[in-house]
PDB file of C-alpha atoms and ligand atoms in Angstrom:
ATOM      1  CA  MET A 237      98.886  93.729 139.882  1.00  0.00           C
ATOM      2  CA  ASP A 238     101.368  91.238 141.318  1.00  0.00           C
ATOM      3  CA  VAL A 239     105.266  90.488 141.232  1.00  0.00           C
ATOM      4  CA  ARG A 240     105.257  87.803 138.377  1.00  0.00           C
ATOM      5  CA  ASP A 241     102.796  90.107 135.911  1.00  0.00           C
ATOM      6  CA  LEU A 242     105.115  93.110 136.356  1.00  0.00           C
ATOM      7  CA  LEU A 243     108.528  90.875 135.653  1.00  0.00           C
ATOM      8  CA  ASP A 244     106.496  89.419 133.117  1.00  0.00           C
ATOM      9  CA  GLN A 245     105.346  92.934 131.421  1.00  0.00           C
ATOM     10  CA  GLY A 246     109.399  94.085 131.972  1.00  0.00           C
ATOM     11  CA  VAL A 247     110.313  90.943 130.052  1.00  0.00           C
ATOM     12  CA  THR A 248     108.481  91.742 127.208  1.00  0.00           C
ATOM     13  CA  ARG A 249     109.334  94.892 126.776  1.00  0.00           C
ATOM     14  CA  ALA A 250     113.053  94.507 126.866  1.00  0.00           C
ATOM     15  CA  ARG A 251     112.518  91.539 124.429  1.00  0.00           C
ATOM     16  CA  ASP A 252     110.151  93.887 122.055  1.00  0.00           C
ATOM     17  CA  ALA A 253     113.309  96.803 122.437  1.00  0.00           C
ATOM     18  CA  VAL A 254     115.672  93.702 121.307  1.00  0.00           C
ATOM     19  CA  SER A 255     114.039  92.848 118.636  1.00  0.00           C
ATOM     20  CA  SER A 256     113.286  96.293 117.355  1.00  0.00           C
ATOM     21  CA  VAL A 257     116.837  97.134 117.410  1.00  0.00           C
ATOM     22  CA  ALA A 258     118.266  93.687 116.059  1.00  0.00           C
ATOM     23  CA  VAL A 259     116.466  94.120 112.857  1.00  0.00           C
ATOM     24  CA  GLU A 260     116.511  97.497 112.281  1.00  0.00           C
ATOM     25  CA  THR A 261     120.459  96.642 112.320  1.00  0.00           C
ATOM     26  CA  ARG A 262     119.989  94.471 109.738  1.00  0.00           C
ATOM     27  CA  PRO A 263     121.457  95.723 106.119  1.00  0.00           C
ATOM     28  CA  PHE A 264     118.143  94.943 104.149  1.00  0.00           C
ATOM     29  CA  VAL A 265     116.164  97.655 106.699  1.00  0.00           C
ATOM     30  CA  ARG A 266     118.912  99.925 106.413  1.00  0.00           C
ATOM     31  CA  ALA A 267     118.794  99.978 102.750  1.00  0.00           C
ATOM     32  CA  LEU A 268     114.698 100.599 102.865  1.00  0.00           C
ATOM     33  CA  VAL A 269     115.042 103.195 105.097  1.00  0.00           C
ATOM     34  CA  ARG A 270     117.554 104.705 103.275  1.00  0.00           C
ATOM     35  CA  LEU A 271     115.287 104.511 100.571  1.00  0.00           C
ATOM     36  CA  CYS A 272     112.853 106.459 102.460  1.00  0.00           C
ATOM     37  CA  ASP A 273     114.786 109.119 103.834  1.00  0.00           C
ATOM     38  CA  ASP A 274     116.130 109.578 100.455  1.00  0.00           C
ATOM     39  CA  GLY A 275     113.207 110.306  98.603  1.00  0.00           C
ATOM     40  CA  TRP A 276     111.929 112.622 101.440  1.00  0.00           C
ATOM     41  CA  GLY A 277     115.357 114.396 100.654  1.00  0.00           C
ATOM     42  CA  GLN A 278     113.874 114.642  97.279  1.00  0.00           C
ATOM     43  CA  GLY A 279     111.036 116.207  97.947  1.00  0.00           C
ATOM     44  CA  TRP A 280     108.756 113.229  96.987  1.00  0.00           C
ATOM     45  CA  HIS A 281     106.797 112.228  99.873  1.00  0.00           C
ATOM     46  CA  GLU A 282     104.370 115.169 101.732  1.00  0.00           C
ATOM     47  CA  ARG A 283     102.623 114.333 104.406  1.00  0.00           C
ATOM     48  CA  ASN A 284     102.243 110.027 104.170  1.00  0.00           C
ATOM     49  CA  GLY A 285     102.606 110.396 100.809  1.00  0.00           C
ATOM     50  CA  GLY A 286     104.336 107.294  99.158  1.00  0.00           C
ATOM     51  CA  ASN A 287     104.557 103.708 100.536  1.00  0.00           C
ATOM     52  CA  ALA A 288     107.528 100.918  99.814  1.00  0.00           C
ATOM     53  CA  SER A 289     108.196  97.716 100.225  1.00  0.00           C
ATOM     54  CA  TYR A 290     111.189  94.646  99.916  1.00  0.00           C
ATOM     55  CA  ARG A 291     111.058  91.245  99.739  1.00  0.00           C
ATOM     56  CA  LEU A 292     113.065  89.573 102.075  1.00  0.00           C
ATOM     57  CA  THR A 293     115.397  86.570 100.989  1.00  0.00           C
ATOM     58  CA  ASP A 294     115.291  83.191 102.598  1.00  0.00           C
ATOM     59  CA  GLU A 295     118.635  84.327 104.124  1.00  0.00           C
ATOM     60  CA  ASP A 296     116.974  87.677 105.693  1.00  0.00           C
ATOM     61  CA  VAL A 297     114.283  85.525 107.200  1.00  0.00           C
ATOM     62  CA  ARG A 298     116.709  83.279 108.799  1.00  0.00           C
ATOM     63  CA  SER A 299     118.699  85.870 110.308  1.00  0.00           C
ATOM     64  CA  CYS A 300     115.492  87.861 112.233  1.00  0.00           C
ATOM     65  CA  ARG A 301     113.009  85.050 112.811  1.00  0.00           C
ATOM     66  CA  ALA A 302     114.208  85.052 116.288  1.00  0.00           C
ATOM     67  CA  CYS A 303     113.153  88.652 116.656  1.00  0.00           C
ATOM     68  CA  PHE A 304     109.651  87.806 115.395  1.00  0.00           C
ATOM     69  CA  HIS A 305     106.875  87.951 117.650  1.00  0.00           C
ATOM     70  CA  GLU A 306     106.584  84.723 119.837  1.00  0.00           C
ATOM     71  CA  GLN A 307     102.654  84.817 119.697  1.00  0.00           C
ATOM     72  CA  PRO A 308     101.761  84.438 116.192  1.00  0.00           C
ATOM     73  CA  ARG A 309      99.017  87.334 115.257  1.00  0.00           C
ATOM     74  CA  PRO A 310      95.846  86.432 113.683  1.00  0.00           C
ATOM     75  CA  TRP A 311      96.215  86.150 109.699  1.00  0.00           C
ATOM     76  CA  GLN A 312      93.720  88.963 107.834  1.00  0.00           C
ATOM     77  CA  PRO A 313      92.706  88.422 104.261  1.00  0.00           C
ATOM     78  CA  LEU A 314      94.340  90.491 101.916  1.00  0.00           C
ATOM     79  CA  ASP A 315      91.670  91.166  99.374  1.00  0.00           C
ATOM     80  CA  ALA A 316      93.521  88.968  96.650  1.00  0.00           C
ATOM     81  CA  ALA A 317      95.097  85.624  96.034  1.00  0.00           C
ATOM     82  CA  VAL A 318      98.630  85.836  94.764  1.00  0.00           C
ATOM     83  CA  PRO A 319      99.873  82.363  94.098  1.00  0.00           C
ATOM     84  CA  ALA A 320     103.340  83.888  93.538  1.00  0.00           C
ATOM     85  CA  MET A 321     104.298  85.563  96.702  1.00  0.00           C
ATOM     86  CA  ALA A 322     102.770  82.451  99.176  1.00  0.00           C
ATOM     87  CA  GLY A 323     105.065  81.789 101.703  1.00  0.00           C
ATOM     88  CA  GLU A 324     107.016  85.380 101.132  1.00  0.00           C
ATOM     89  CA  HIS A 325     108.191  87.999 103.519  1.00  0.00           C
ATOM     90  CA  LEU A 326     107.613  91.798 102.593  1.00  0.00           C
ATOM     91  CA  LEU A 327     109.004  94.606 104.839  1.00  0.00           C
ATOM     92  CA  VAL A 328     106.973  97.580 104.114  1.00  0.00           C
ATOM     93  CA  THR A 329     105.947 100.918 105.120  1.00  0.00           C
ATOM     94  CA  ALA A 330     103.454 101.498 108.056  1.00  0.00           C
ATOM     95  CA  ALA A 331      99.707 102.719 107.066  1.00  0.00           C
ATOM     96  CA  GLY A 332      99.725 106.787 107.427  1.00  0.00           C
ATOM     97  CA  SER A 333     103.356 106.568 108.011  1.00  0.00           C
ATOM     98  CA  TYR A 334     105.271 109.935 107.408  1.00  0.00           C
ATOM     99  CA  PHE A 335     108.571 109.354 105.138  1.00  0.00           C
ATOM    100  CA  ARG A 336     110.063 112.294 107.032  1.00  0.00           C
ATOM    101  CA  ASN A 337     110.411 110.453 110.314  1.00  0.00           C
ATOM    102  CA  VAL A 338     111.139 106.965 109.345  1.00  0.00           C
ATOM    103  CA  ALA A 339     114.940 107.020 109.791  1.00  0.00           C
ATOM    104  CA  ASP A 340     113.926 108.117 113.154  1.00  0.00           C
ATOM    105  CA  ASP A 341     112.563 105.229 113.902  1.00  0.00           C
ATOM    106  CA  PRO A 342     112.054 102.179 111.392  1.00  0.00           C
ATOM    107  CA  SER A 343     110.409  99.688 113.646  1.00  0.00           C
ATOM    108  CA  ARG A 344     107.321 102.220 114.104  1.00  0.00           C
ATOM    109  CA  ALA A 345     107.529 103.282 110.216  1.00  0.00           C
ATOM    110  CA  LEU A 346     108.360  99.685 108.913  1.00  0.00           C
ATOM    111  CA  GLY A 347     106.851  95.946 109.590  1.00  0.00           C
ATOM    112  CA  ILE A 348     107.498  92.774 108.148  1.00  0.00           C
ATOM    113  CA  VAL A 349     104.205  91.437 106.755  1.00  0.00           C
ATOM    114  CA  GLU A 350     104.285  87.121 106.320  1.00  0.00           C
ATOM    115  CA  VAL A 351     102.029  85.811 103.372  1.00  0.00           C
ATOM    116  CA  ASP A 352     100.125  83.079 103.811  1.00  0.00           C
ATOM    117  CA  GLY A 353     100.663  79.656 101.958  1.00  0.00           C
ATOM    118  CA  ALA A 354      98.001  80.030  99.266  1.00  0.00           C
ATOM    119  CA  GLY A 355      98.797  83.891  98.932  1.00  0.00           C
ATOM    120  CA  ALA A 356      95.922  85.107  99.843  1.00  0.00           C
ATOM    121  CA  SER A 357      96.220  86.531 103.779  1.00  0.00           C
ATOM    122  CA  TRP A 358      99.120  87.706 105.377  1.00  0.00           C
ATOM    123  CA  ARG A 359     100.046  88.462 109.167  1.00  0.00           C
ATOM    124  CA  PRO A 360     102.267  90.880 110.753  1.00  0.00           C
ATOM    125  CA  VAL A 361     105.646  89.341 112.168  1.00  0.00           C
ATOM    126  CA  TRP A 362     107.671  92.499 113.595  1.00  0.00           C
ATOM    127  CA  GLY A 363     107.703  96.063 113.874  1.00  0.00           C
ATOM    128  CA  PHE A 364     104.524  98.384 113.048  1.00  0.00           C
ATOM    129  CA  ALA A 365     105.220  99.599 116.754  1.00  0.00           C
ATOM    130  CA  GLY A 366     102.858 101.301 118.876  1.00  0.00           C
ATOM    131  CA  ASP A 367      99.803  99.459 117.353  1.00  0.00           C
ATOM    132  CA  GLY A 368     100.512 100.100 113.733  1.00  0.00           C
ATOM    133  CA  ARG A 369      99.869  98.633 110.426  1.00  0.00           C
ATOM    134  CA  PRO A 370     100.838  97.894 107.110  1.00  0.00           C
ATOM    135  CA  THR A 371     100.384 100.576 104.379  1.00  0.00           C
ATOM    136  CA  SER A 372      97.042 101.255 102.972  1.00  0.00           C
ATOM    137  CA  GLU A 373      98.716  99.673  99.705  1.00  0.00           C
ATOM    138  CA  LEU A 374     100.030  96.619 101.129  1.00  0.00           C
ATOM    139  CA  ALA A 375      97.343  94.288  98.789  1.00  0.00           C
ATOM    140  CA  SER A 376      99.268  96.343  96.252  1.00  0.00           C
ATOM    141  CA  HIS A 377     102.184  95.628  97.014  1.00  0.00           C
ATOM    142  CA  VAL A 378     101.379  91.693  97.261  1.00  0.00           C
ATOM    143  CA  ILE A 379     100.485  91.422  94.014  1.00  0.00           C
ATOM    144  CA  ILE A 380     102.830  94.435  91.740  1.00  0.00           C
ATOM    145  CA  GLN A 381     105.591  92.147  93.963  1.00  0.00           C
ATOM    146  CA  GLY A 382     104.493  89.008  93.152  1.00  0.00           C
ATOM    147  CA  ALA A 383     103.838  90.115  89.275  1.00  0.00           C
ATOM    148  CA  ARG A 384     107.486  91.222  89.147  1.00  0.00           C
ATOM    149  CA  LYS A 385     109.022  88.547  90.664  1.00  0.00           C
ATOM    150  CA  GLU A 386     107.322  86.575  88.190  1.00  0.00           C
ATOM    151  CA  ALA A 387     108.713  89.072  85.349  1.00  0.00           C
ATOM    152  CA  THR A 388     112.546  88.363  86.359  1.00  0.00           C
ATOM    153  CA  ALA A 389     112.472  85.014  87.379  1.00  0.00           C
ATOM    154  CA  GLY A 390     112.517  86.322  90.863  1.00  0.00           C
ATOM    155  CA  ALA A 391     115.116  88.888  90.541  1.00  0.00           C
ATOM    156  CA  SER A 392     112.864  91.881  91.777  1.00  0.00           C
ATOM    157  CA  ARG A 393     112.331  92.550  95.378  1.00  0.00           C
ATOM    158  CA  VAL A 394     111.657  96.107  95.732  1.00  0.00           C
ATOM    159  CA  VAL A 395     109.017  97.988  95.217  1.00  0.00           C
ATOM    160  CA  TYR A 396     108.652 101.672  95.673  1.00  0.00           C
ATOM    161  CA  HIS A 397     106.139 104.111  95.098  1.00  0.00           C
ATOM    162  CA  CYS A 398     106.847 107.967  95.517  1.00  0.00           C
ATOM    163  CA  HIS A 399     105.138 111.744  94.512  1.00  0.00           C
ATOM    164  CA  PRO A 400     107.374 113.244  92.371  1.00  0.00           C
ATOM    165  CA  VAL A 401     106.116 116.741  90.881  1.00  0.00           C
ATOM    166  CA  PRO A 402     107.790 116.446  87.295  1.00  0.00           C
ATOM    167  CA  VAL A 403     106.444 112.891  86.486  1.00  0.00           C
ATOM    168  CA  ILE A 404     102.827 113.989  87.947  1.00  0.00           C
ATOM    169  CA  ALA A 405     102.916 117.122  86.338  1.00  0.00           C
ATOM    170  CA  LEU A 406     104.200 115.256  82.616  1.00  0.00           C
ATOM    171  CA  THR A 407     100.508 113.164  83.249  1.00  0.00           C
ATOM    172  CA  PHE A 408      99.380 116.717  82.651  1.00  0.00           C
ATOM    173  CA  ALA A 409     101.002 117.192  79.490  1.00  0.00           C
ATOM    174  CA  LEU A 410     100.864 113.880  77.925  1.00  0.00           C
ATOM    175  CA  PRO A 411      98.446 111.130  77.502  1.00  0.00           C
ATOM    176  CA  ALA A 412      98.744 107.838  80.341  1.00  0.00           C
ATOM    177  CA  ASP A 413      99.981 105.673  77.565  1.00  0.00           C
ATOM    178  CA  GLY A 414     103.484 103.938  78.259  1.00  0.00           C
ATOM    179  CA  ARG A 415     104.442 104.301  74.537  1.00  0.00           C
ATOM    180  CA  THR A 416     104.142 107.877  74.257  1.00  0.00           C
ATOM    181  CA  LEU A 417     105.500 108.550  78.136  1.00  0.00           C
ATOM    182  CA  THR A 418     108.297 105.748  77.559  1.00  0.00           C
ATOM    183  CA  ARG A 419     109.318 108.056  74.061  1.00  0.00           C
ATOM    184  CA  ALA A 420     109.005 111.379  75.301  1.00  0.00           C
ATOM    185  CA  LEU A 421     111.322 110.225  78.777  1.00  0.00           C
ATOM    186  CA  TRP A 422     113.916 108.260  76.232  1.00  0.00           C
ATOM    187  CA  LYS A 423     114.459 111.352  73.873  1.00  0.00           C
ATOM    188  CA  THR A 424     115.430 113.826  77.299  1.00  0.00           C
ATOM    189  CA  MET A 425     118.829 111.912  78.078  1.00  0.00           C
ATOM    190  CA  THR A 426     120.725 109.424  75.944  1.00  0.00           C
ATOM    191  CA  GLU A 427     120.928 107.176  78.721  1.00  0.00           C
ATOM    192  CA  CYS A 428     117.184 106.611  79.757  1.00  0.00           C
ATOM    193  CA  ILE A 429     117.387 103.974  76.789  1.00  0.00           C
ATOM    194  CA  MET A 430     119.981 102.017  78.900  1.00  0.00           C
ATOM    195  CA  VAL A 431     118.473 102.885  82.276  1.00  0.00           C
ATOM    196  CA  PHE A 432     115.039 101.649  81.276  1.00  0.00           C
ATOM    197  CA  PRO A 433     115.363  99.834  77.933  1.00  0.00           C
ATOM    198  CA  GLY A 434     111.901  98.250  78.437  1.00  0.00           C
ATOM    199  CA  GLY A 435     110.110 101.431  78.748  1.00  0.00           C
ATOM    200  CA  VAL A 436     107.477 102.929  81.421  1.00  0.00           C
ATOM    201  CA  GLY A 437     104.350 101.685  81.513  1.00  0.00           C
ATOM    202  CA  ALA A 438     101.084 104.113  82.479  1.00  0.00           C
ATOM    203  CA  VAL A 439      97.877 103.679  84.609  1.00  0.00           C
ATOM    204  CA  PRO A 440      95.172 106.370  83.962  1.00  0.00           C
ATOM    205  CA  THR A 441      93.320 107.888  87.113  1.00  0.00           C
ATOM    206  CA  ALA A 442      92.406 105.935  89.283  1.00  0.00           C
ATOM    207  CA  VAL A 443      91.115 106.040  93.076  1.00  0.00           C
ATOM    208  CA  PRO A 444      94.555 105.880  95.058  1.00  0.00           C
ATOM    209  CA  GLY A 445      94.630 102.704  97.627  1.00  0.00           C
ATOM    210  CA  SER A 446      92.157 100.605  95.331  1.00  0.00           C
ATOM    211  CA  ARG A 447      92.032  97.214  93.773  1.00  0.00           C
ATOM    212  CA  ARG A 448      91.212  98.725  89.999  1.00  0.00           C
ATOM    213  CA  LEU A 449      95.179 101.092  90.565  1.00  0.00           C
ATOM    214  CA  ALA A 450      96.386  97.579  92.143  1.00  0.00           C
ATOM    215  CA  ASP A 451      95.654  95.701  88.555  1.00  0.00           C
ATOM    216  CA  LEU A 452      95.954  97.893  86.606  1.00  0.00           C
ATOM    217  CA  THR A 453      99.657  98.663  87.922  1.00  0.00           C
ATOM    218  CA  ALA A 454     100.330  94.706  88.194  1.00  0.00           C
ATOM    219  CA  GLU A 455      99.482  94.187  84.167  1.00  0.00           C
ATOM    220  CA  ALA A 456     101.526  97.397  83.995  1.00  0.00           C
ATOM    221  CA  ALA A 457     104.512  95.813  86.118  1.00  0.00           C
ATOM    222  CA  ARG A 458     104.123  92.353  83.300  1.00  0.00           C
ATOM    223  CA  ASP A 459     106.556  94.297  81.031  1.00  0.00           C
ATOM    224  CA  HIS A 460     107.493  97.469  82.686  1.00  0.00           C
ATOM    225  CA  ALA A 461     109.850  98.027  85.900  1.00  0.00           C
ATOM    226  CA  ALA A 462     108.020 101.059  86.304  1.00  0.00           C
ATOM    227  CA  VAL A 463     105.143 102.244  86.241  1.00  0.00           C
ATOM    228  CA  ILE A 464     103.754 106.187  86.052  1.00  0.00           C
ATOM    229  CA  TRP A 465     100.112 106.780  87.653  1.00  0.00           C
ATOM    230  CA  ALA A 466      98.400 109.426  86.396  1.00  0.00           C
ATOM    231  CA  HIS A 467      97.502 112.816  88.275  1.00  0.00           C
ATOM    232  CA  HIS A 468      99.455 110.620  91.225  1.00  0.00           C
ATOM    233  CA  GLY A 469     102.870 109.597  90.685  1.00  0.00           C
ATOM    234  CA  LEU A 470     105.744 106.662  90.253  1.00  0.00           C
ATOM    235  CA  LEU A 471     106.301 102.947  91.141  1.00  0.00           C
ATOM    236  CA  ALA A 472     109.774 101.929  90.660  1.00  0.00           C
ATOM    237  CA  THR A 473     110.880  98.613  91.043  1.00  0.00           C
ATOM    238  CA  GLY A 474     114.337  96.940  91.091  1.00  0.00           C
ATOM    239  CA  ALA A 475     116.557  94.092  92.568  1.00  0.00           C
ATOM    240  CA  THR A 476     117.632  96.497  95.366  1.00  0.00           C
ATOM    241  CA  CYS A 477     116.682  99.333  96.802  1.00  0.00           C
ATOM    242  CA  ASP A 478     119.668 101.278  95.014  1.00  0.00           C
ATOM    243  CA  GLU A 479     117.971 100.014  91.389  1.00  0.00           C
ATOM    244  CA  ALA A 480     114.521 100.702  92.714  1.00  0.00           C
ATOM    245  CA  PHE A 481     115.790 104.463  93.896  1.00  0.00           C
ATOM    246  CA  GLY A 482     117.859 104.914  91.130  1.00  0.00           C
ATOM    247  CA  LEU A 483     115.097 103.564  88.207  1.00  0.00           C
ATOM    248  CA  ALA A 484     112.860 106.114  90.482  1.00  0.00           C
ATOM    249  CA  HIS A 485     115.562 109.038  90.403  1.00  0.00           C
ATOM    250  CA  VAL A 486     115.950 108.824  86.671  1.00  0.00           C
ATOM    251  CA  VAL A 487     112.717 109.138  85.289  1.00  0.00           C
ATOM    252  CA  VAL A 488     111.999 111.836  87.518  1.00  0.00           C
ATOM    253  CA  LYS A 489     114.843 113.727  85.732  1.00  0.00           C
ATOM    254  CA  ALA A 490     113.929 112.914  82.697  1.00  0.00           C
ATOM    255  CA  ALA A 491     110.304 114.492  83.324  1.00  0.00           C
ATOM    256  CA  ALA A 492     112.012 117.391  85.110  1.00  0.00           C
ATOM    257  CA  ILE A 493     113.932 117.975  81.713  1.00  0.00           C
ATOM    258  CA  TYR A 494     111.187 117.346  79.349  1.00  0.00           C
ATOM    259  CA  ALA A 495     108.991 120.574  81.565  1.00  0.00           C
ATOM    260  CA  GLU A 496     112.353 122.072  81.068  1.00  0.00           C
ATOM    261  CA  VAL A 497     112.545 121.941  77.742  1.00  0.00           C
ATOM    262  CA  ARG A 498     108.369 122.756  77.051  1.00  0.00           C
ATOM    263  CA  ALA A 499     109.135 125.925  79.337  1.00  0.00           C
ATOM    264  CA  LEU A 500     112.246 127.413  76.887  1.00  0.00           C
ATOM    265  CA  CYS A 501     110.977 126.026  73.859  1.00  0.00           C
ATOM    266  CA  GLY A 502     107.440 127.739  74.508  1.00  0.00           C
ATOM    267  CA  GLY A 503     105.437 124.589  74.266  1.00  0.00           C
ATOM    268  CA  GLU A 504     105.965 121.580  72.143  1.00  0.00           C
ATOM    269  CA  PRO A 505     109.581 120.257  72.388  1.00  0.00           C
ATOM    270  CA  ALA A 506     111.668 120.345  68.551  1.00  0.00           C
ATOM    271  CA  PHE A 507     113.047 116.413  70.416  1.00  0.00           C
ATOM    272  CA  PRO A 508     116.478 116.705  68.636  1.00  0.00           C
ATOM    273  CA  LEU A 509     116.813 112.817  68.914  1.00  0.00           C
ATOM    274  CA  SER A 510     115.191 110.459  66.101  1.00  0.00           C
ATOM    275  CA  ASP A 511     113.791 107.106  66.251  1.00  0.00           C
ATOM    276  CA  ASP A 512     116.860 105.886  64.271  1.00  0.00           C
ATOM    277  CA  ASP A 513     119.320 107.862  67.024  1.00  0.00           C
ATOM    278  CA  LEU A 514     117.770 106.460  70.069  1.00  0.00           C
ATOM    279  CA  ALA A 515     118.379 102.509  68.168  1.00  0.00           C
ATOM    280  CA  GLU A 516     121.998 103.759  67.685  1.00  0.00           C
ATOM    281  CA  LEU A 517     122.278 105.058  71.251  1.00  0.00           C
ATOM    282  CA  ALA A 518     120.698 102.058  72.150  1.00  0.00           C
ATOM    283  CA  ARG A 519     122.875  99.461  69.828  1.00  0.00           C
ATOM    284  CA  GLY A 520     126.147 101.463  71.252  1.00  0.00           C
ATOM    285  CA  LEU A 521     125.140 100.752  74.743  1.00  0.00           C
ATOM    286  CA  GLY A 522     124.551  97.114  74.572  1.00  0.00           C
ATOM    287  CA  VAL A 523     120.566  97.138  74.923  1.00  0.00           C
ATOM    288  CA  THR A 524     117.845  95.895  73.344  1.00  0.00           C
ATOM    289  CA  PRO A 525     114.919  98.403  73.699  1.00  0.00           C
ATOM    290  CA  ARG A 526     111.137  97.522  73.901  1.00  0.00           C
ATOM    291  CA  ALA A 527     110.905  97.330  70.365  1.00  0.00           C
ATOM    292  CA  ASP A 528     107.027  98.464  69.868  1.00  0.00           C
ATOM    293  CA  TYR A 529     108.059 101.694  71.573  1.00  0.00           C
ATOM    294  CA  LEU A 530     110.438 102.216  69.018  1.00  0.00           C
ATOM    295  CA  GLY A 531     109.174 103.103  65.525  1.00  0.00           C
ATOM    296  CA  TRP A 532     105.785 102.055  64.768  1.00  0.00           C
ATOM    297  CA  PRO A 533     103.925 100.030  66.551  1.00  0.00           C
ATOM    298  CA  ALA A 534     102.532  96.570  64.728  1.00  0.00           C
ATOM    299  CA  GLN A 535      99.318  97.267  65.105  1.00  0.00           C
ATOM    300  CA  ARG A 536      98.892 101.239  64.288  1.00  0.00           C
ATOM    301  CA  PRO A 537      98.035 101.838  60.732  1.00  0.00           C
ATOM    302  CA  GLY A 538     100.676 104.080  59.711  1.00  0.00           C
ATOM    303  CA  PRO A 539     102.668 106.251  59.123  1.00  0.00           C
ATOM    304  CA  ALA A 540     100.207 108.673  57.611  1.00  0.00           C
ATOM    305  CA  GLY A 541      97.436 109.373  59.342  1.00  0.00           C
ATOM    306  CA  ALA A 542      97.881 107.964  62.873  1.00  0.00           C
ATOM    307  CA  ALA A 543     101.273 108.825  63.011  1.00  0.00           C
ATOM    308  CA  SER A 544     101.644 112.124  62.289  1.00  0.00           C
ATOM    309  CA  ALA A 545      99.269 112.700  64.553  1.00  0.00           C
ATOM    310  CA  ALA A 546     101.261 110.925  67.373  1.00  0.00           C
ATOM    311  CA  SER A 547     104.470 112.296  66.039  1.00  0.00           C
ATOM    312  CA  SER A 548     103.022 115.995  66.305  1.00  0.00           C
ATOM    313  CA  ARG A 549     102.792 115.434  70.148  1.00  0.00           C
ATOM    314  CA  GLU A 550     105.351 112.827  70.761  1.00  0.00           C
ATOM    315  CA  GLY A 551     108.048 113.922  68.525  1.00  0.00           C
TER     316      GLY A 551
HETATM  317  O1  2HA B 808     100.603 105.889 101.252  1.00  0.00           O
HETATM  318  O2  2HA B 808     101.210 107.755  98.630  1.00  0.00           O
HETATM  319  O3  2HA B 808      99.136 106.241  97.254  1.00  0.00           O
HETATM  320  C1  2HA B 808     100.146 106.771 100.711  1.00  0.00           C
HETATM  321  C2  2HA B 808     100.419 106.498  98.831  1.00  0.00           C
HETATM  322  C3  2HA B 808      98.927 105.884  98.138  1.00  0.00           C
HETATM  323 ZN1   ZN B 809     100.725 107.631  96.522  1.00  0.00          ZN
END
């Protein structure tokens, strides 16, 4: 190897090191690193469980574009076309990365991908050090980010997936039905209805990383900020990492209380909160809860047959 090659290698390495640190210190990267670290601390991320993404603002992209790869990497198909995500950049966890290690080495555990002008391909522009690649759920993140972006007029930027025991356990006790799960959670703590007035969505058991799981989640995410995956975990979204993590935290806490109450009561919890109580709480807290999750949904026959069967299960 001649001197010129050695020098070029040195310059490239130095540039990579500077780019890593420069991007790692950006507030949006620090916020996602902290979310990962906090999720690890909560015990929601065994092994490589979980993944997360943040959709960059134009200002975020401007602030670190100088640190993106000098040589553009090839575009790779997404397995989905998501026009709402055309031209967006996502900071996303790396495939196989352990949340417990994210804070130690953000540019290895995370990376930024750019979505092309059709919303159908992606390429890495920063991070994933050591030949890493984005999470196997990248297509899911793009699809779900797109659904939440549209549902919130562009406000939603964070998609966070975790494996909390109380939420997974809840899906053994109750059916994977948004209305049933939402009502059980709303009735555990008076502030749940304020934190997620739109309720939680639900997806039945599906293969992790599959297109079916992504599509069902995106459908549920059109009108829910959080979606419970039966026998798998939770997906929470928000405008900021605080919002997405906070939402996950409240859902997990409510699910844990539900389990505790069932254990204490020896089976079905006798919910002290009626629908009228929930409606009054919502009024007092200044939120408008999803109407078909309070009282009997319009499409159901009621209140005699179906309703009494449902109420014995849901309270
Ligand atoms: O990325 O949690 O659902 C690991 C997972 C897949
Ligand atoms: Zn998972």
